[in-house]
């Protein structure tokens, strides 16, 4: 059942050695290019399409592809939301575009001043749960990288394009997660890889 906790098998967690982490071999994995920016928020014309879009596609621990349909409770919620009246003036659809945004990728930015500060101690929570994810393309043999977050003892959350290559039309392989990475060398990985 997706979203439920796993009791595990009593086995101690194992990690790969720091020798498996080779800084600099991976390049950031770009999200897939969309042909039409509006398709990012494409309307779901019918209930069946909307419900199907909430299914789960993934791989099991043994590498088999799995597909899980949305639960009945989720189906009912989706259909209820689709059939709810619009909340704009006179029940009309509201346009959600921000007029300050430009066209395409170049128009995306953080507004205001950038007041971020570098976290120096990644050994403490929540920074210890954030890390570097690397994966290999079986087709080209090249490595790509993304960020990811631990959401359980053996579960990492990341973007879909960090796991599946739309260009290769295949799952990536040889995943490597480095929690709390604070630099670009194996010595900067406080918990190993």
Short mmCIF file of C-alpha atoms in Angstrom, two decimals:
data_model
loop_
_atom_site.label_atom_id
_atom_site.label_comp_id
_atom_site.label_asym_id
_atom_site.label_seq_id
_atom_site.Cartn_x
_atom_site.Cartn_y
_atom_site.Cartn_z
CA UNK A 1 0.00 0.00 0.00
CA UNK A 2 1.66 3.26 -1.08
CA UNK A 3 2.09 5.75 1.71
CA UNK A 4 2.01 3.18 4.47
CA UNK A 5 5.01 2.47 6.64
CA UNK A 6 7.10 -0.63 6.20
CA UNK A 7 8.19 -2.57 9.27
CA UNK A 8 11.29 -3.64 7.38
CA UNK A 9 12.90 -7.04 7.63
CA UNK A 10 15.07 -6.52 10.71
CA UNK A 11 18.18 -6.28 8.57
CA UNK A 12 20.63 -3.48 9.26
CA UNK A 13 20.80 -0.80 6.60
CA UNK A 14 23.88 -1.04 4.41
CA UNK A 15 25.42 1.65 2.29
CA UNK A 16 27.84 1.65 -0.56
CA UNK A 17 31.35 2.73 0.23
CA UNK A 18 32.44 6.30 -0.29
CA UNK A 19 34.59 4.93 -3.12
CA UNK A 20 31.40 4.51 -5.16
CA UNK A 21 30.81 8.25 -5.01
CA UNK A 22 32.84 9.94 -7.74
CA UNK A 23 32.43 13.72 -7.49
CA UNK A 24 32.00 15.56 -10.76
CA UNK A 25 30.97 12.62 -12.94
CA UNK A 26 27.29 13.57 -12.97
CA UNK A 27 25.60 16.53 -14.58
CA UNK A 28 22.27 17.93 -13.32
CA UNK A 29 19.29 16.16 -14.88
CA UNK A 30 17.07 18.69 -16.64
CA UNK A 31 13.30 18.30 -16.51
CA UNK A 32 11.79 17.14 -19.81
CA UNK A 33 11.16 19.89 -22.35
CA UNK A 34 7.53 20.71 -22.88
CA UNK A 35 6.41 21.65 -26.36
CA UNK A 36 3.76 24.00 -25.02
CA UNK A 37 4.16 25.74 -21.67
CA UNK A 38 0.39 25.63 -21.15
CA UNK A 39 0.52 21.82 -21.16
CA UNK A 40 2.06 22.04 -17.67
CA UNK A 41 -1.42 22.85 -16.39
CA UNK A 42 -3.39 21.05 -19.07
CA UNK A 43 -7.08 20.74 -18.22
CA UNK A 44 -8.27 17.21 -17.57
CA UNK A 45 -11.32 16.96 -19.79
CA UNK A 46 -13.04 13.99 -18.19
CA UNK A 47 -13.25 12.18 -14.86
CA UNK A 48 -11.52 9.02 -16.08
CA UNK A 49 -8.45 10.96 -17.28
CA UNK A 50 -8.30 12.96 -14.06
CA UNK A 51 -8.53 9.86 -11.86
CA UNK A 52 -5.94 7.99 -13.96
CA UNK A 53 -3.47 10.87 -13.55
CA UNK A 54 -3.34 10.18 -9.80
CA UNK A 55 -2.10 6.61 -10.24
CA UNK A 56 1.41 5.53 -9.28
CA UNK A 57 4.01 4.19 -11.71
CA UNK A 58 7.29 2.94 -10.32
CA UNK A 59 9.60 0.02 -9.80
CA UNK A 60 9.64 -2.53 -7.03
CA UNK A 61 12.79 -3.40 -5.08
CA UNK A 62 13.46 -6.28 -7.50
CA UNK A 63 13.27 -3.96 -10.53
CA UNK A 64 9.81 -4.88 -11.84
CA UNK A 65 7.63 -2.04 -13.10
CA UNK A 66 4.54 -1.50 -10.96
CA UNK A 67 1.35 0.44 -11.60
CA UNK A 68 -1.09 1.22 -8.80
CA UNK A 69 -4.50 2.73 -9.44
CA UNK A 70 -5.81 5.46 -7.10
CA UNK A 71 -7.78 4.20 -4.08
CA UNK A 72 -11.56 4.46 -4.04
CA UNK A 73 -11.36 7.27 -1.44
CA UNK A 74 -9.00 9.26 -3.69
CA UNK A 75 -11.21 8.60 -6.74
CA UNK A 76 -14.23 9.98 -4.89
CA UNK A 77 -12.30 13.07 -3.77
CA UNK A 78 -11.03 13.78 -7.31
CA UNK A 79 -14.51 13.46 -8.80
CA UNK A 80 -15.99 15.64 -6.04
CA UNK A 81 -13.40 18.37 -6.73
CA UNK A 82 -13.93 18.16 -10.51
CA UNK A 83 -17.66 18.62 -10.10
CA UNK A 84 -17.43 21.43 -7.52
CA UNK A 85 -18.61 24.84 -8.75
CA UNK A 86 -15.97 27.36 -9.78
CA UNK A 87 -15.29 29.98 -7.10
CA UNK A 88 -14.52 32.94 -9.34
CA UNK A 89 -16.83 35.90 -9.96
CA UNK A 90 -20.21 34.64 -11.22
CA UNK A 91 -18.89 31.08 -11.14
CA UNK A 92 -16.65 31.79 -14.13
CA UNK A 93 -13.29 30.13 -14.50
CA UNK A 94 -10.45 32.15 -13.09
CA UNK A 95 -7.21 32.66 -14.95
CA UNK A 96 -4.29 31.72 -12.71
CA UNK A 97 -1.46 33.16 -14.78
CA UNK A 98 0.80 35.66 -13.07
CA UNK A 99 1.13 38.66 -15.43
CA UNK A 100 4.60 39.38 -14.01
CA UNK A 101 5.98 36.12 -15.38
CA UNK A 102 7.58 36.09 -18.82
CA UNK A 103 7.38 33.37 -21.42
CA UNK A 104 9.09 30.00 -21.02
CA UNK A 105 11.91 28.88 -18.77
CA UNK A 106 13.71 32.25 -18.90
CA UNK A 107 10.75 33.89 -17.16
CA UNK A 108 10.98 31.69 -14.06
CA UNK A 109 12.74 33.28 -11.15
CA UNK A 110 12.68 33.81 -7.42
CA UNK A 111 11.13 37.18 -6.69
CA UNK A 112 12.67 39.63 -4.29
CA UNK A 113 16.17 39.57 -2.91
CA UNK A 114 17.93 36.26 -2.52
CA UNK A 115 18.47 35.98 1.23
CA UNK A 116 19.43 32.32 1.30
CA UNK A 117 22.39 31.34 3.45
CA UNK A 118 24.61 28.32 3.02
CA UNK A 119 24.04 25.66 5.66
CA UNK A 120 27.42 24.72 7.05
CA UNK A 121 26.41 21.88 9.38
CA UNK A 122 24.54 19.27 7.34
CA UNK A 123 24.92 16.66 10.09
CA UNK A 124 21.81 17.94 11.92
CA UNK A 125 18.18 17.43 11.02
CA UNK A 126 16.51 18.56 8.75
CA UNK A 127 19.66 19.17 6.66
CA UNK A 128 20.88 15.60 7.19
CA UNK A 129 17.78 14.33 5.34
CA UNK A 130 18.48 16.39 2.22
CA UNK A 131 21.00 15.01 -0.21
CA UNK A 132 22.47 14.39 -3.61
CA UNK A 133 21.03 11.72 -5.90
CA UNK A 134 22.97 10.31 -8.82
CA UNK A 135 21.75 7.87 -11.47
CA UNK A 136 23.12 6.31 -14.64
CA UNK A 137 21.53 6.15 -18.08
CA UNK A 138 21.60 2.51 -19.25
CA UNK A 139 21.50 3.75 -22.85
CA UNK A 140 24.41 6.24 -22.80
CA UNK A 141 26.28 5.25 -19.63
CA UNK A 142 26.36 8.90 -18.53
CA UNK A 143 25.47 9.96 -14.99
CA UNK A 144 22.97 12.61 -13.97
CA UNK A 145 22.30 14.25 -10.63
CA UNK A 146 19.37 15.68 -8.69
CA UNK A 147 18.51 16.61 -5.14
CA UNK A 148 16.43 14.26 -3.02
CA UNK A 149 15.06 14.05 0.52
CA UNK A 150 14.82 11.14 2.92
CA UNK A 151 11.20 10.64 3.96
CA UNK A 152 11.83 7.36 5.76
CA UNK A 153 14.77 5.19 6.81
CA UNK A 154 15.04 3.67 3.32
CA UNK A 155 12.80 5.93 1.24
CA UNK A 156 13.90 8.94 -0.81
CA UNK A 157 11.60 11.50 -2.45
CA UNK A 158 12.70 13.20 -5.67
CA UNK A 159 11.30 14.42 -8.99
CA UNK A 160 10.18 11.81 -11.53
CA UNK A 161 12.65 12.99 -14.19
CA UNK A 162 15.47 12.04 -11.78
CA UNK A 163 14.42 8.38 -12.02
CA UNK A 164 13.13 8.01 -15.58
CA UNK A 165 14.66 9.38 -18.77
CA UNK A 166 12.06 10.66 -21.21
CA UNK A 167 14.77 10.94 -23.88
CA UNK A 168 15.84 7.30 -23.46
CA UNK A 169 12.29 6.16 -22.67
CA UNK A 170 13.76 4.01 -19.90
CA UNK A 171 14.40 3.95 -16.17
CA UNK A 172 17.77 5.15 -14.97
CA UNK A 173 19.92 2.72 -12.97
CA UNK A 174 22.74 2.56 -10.43
CA UNK A 175 21.13 5.09 -8.10
CA UNK A 176 23.37 6.59 -5.43
CA UNK A 177 22.06 8.81 -2.63
CA UNK A 178 24.45 10.88 -0.50
CA UNK A 179 22.59 12.40 2.49
CA UNK A 180 23.88 15.64 3.98
CA UNK A 181 26.45 16.23 1.23
CA UNK A 182 28.19 19.51 2.01
CA UNK A 183 30.71 20.06 -0.76
CA UNK A 184 31.99 18.20 -3.77
CA UNK A 185 34.32 15.51 -2.41
CA UNK A 186 33.72 12.16 -0.73
CA UNK A 187 35.10 13.73 2.47
CA UNK A 188 32.11 16.13 2.40
CA UNK A 189 29.65 13.24 2.79
CA UNK A 190 29.18 12.93 6.58
CA UNK A 191 27.04 9.78 6.33
CA UNK A 192 28.78 8.10 3.38
CA UNK A 193 27.03 7.27 0.16
#
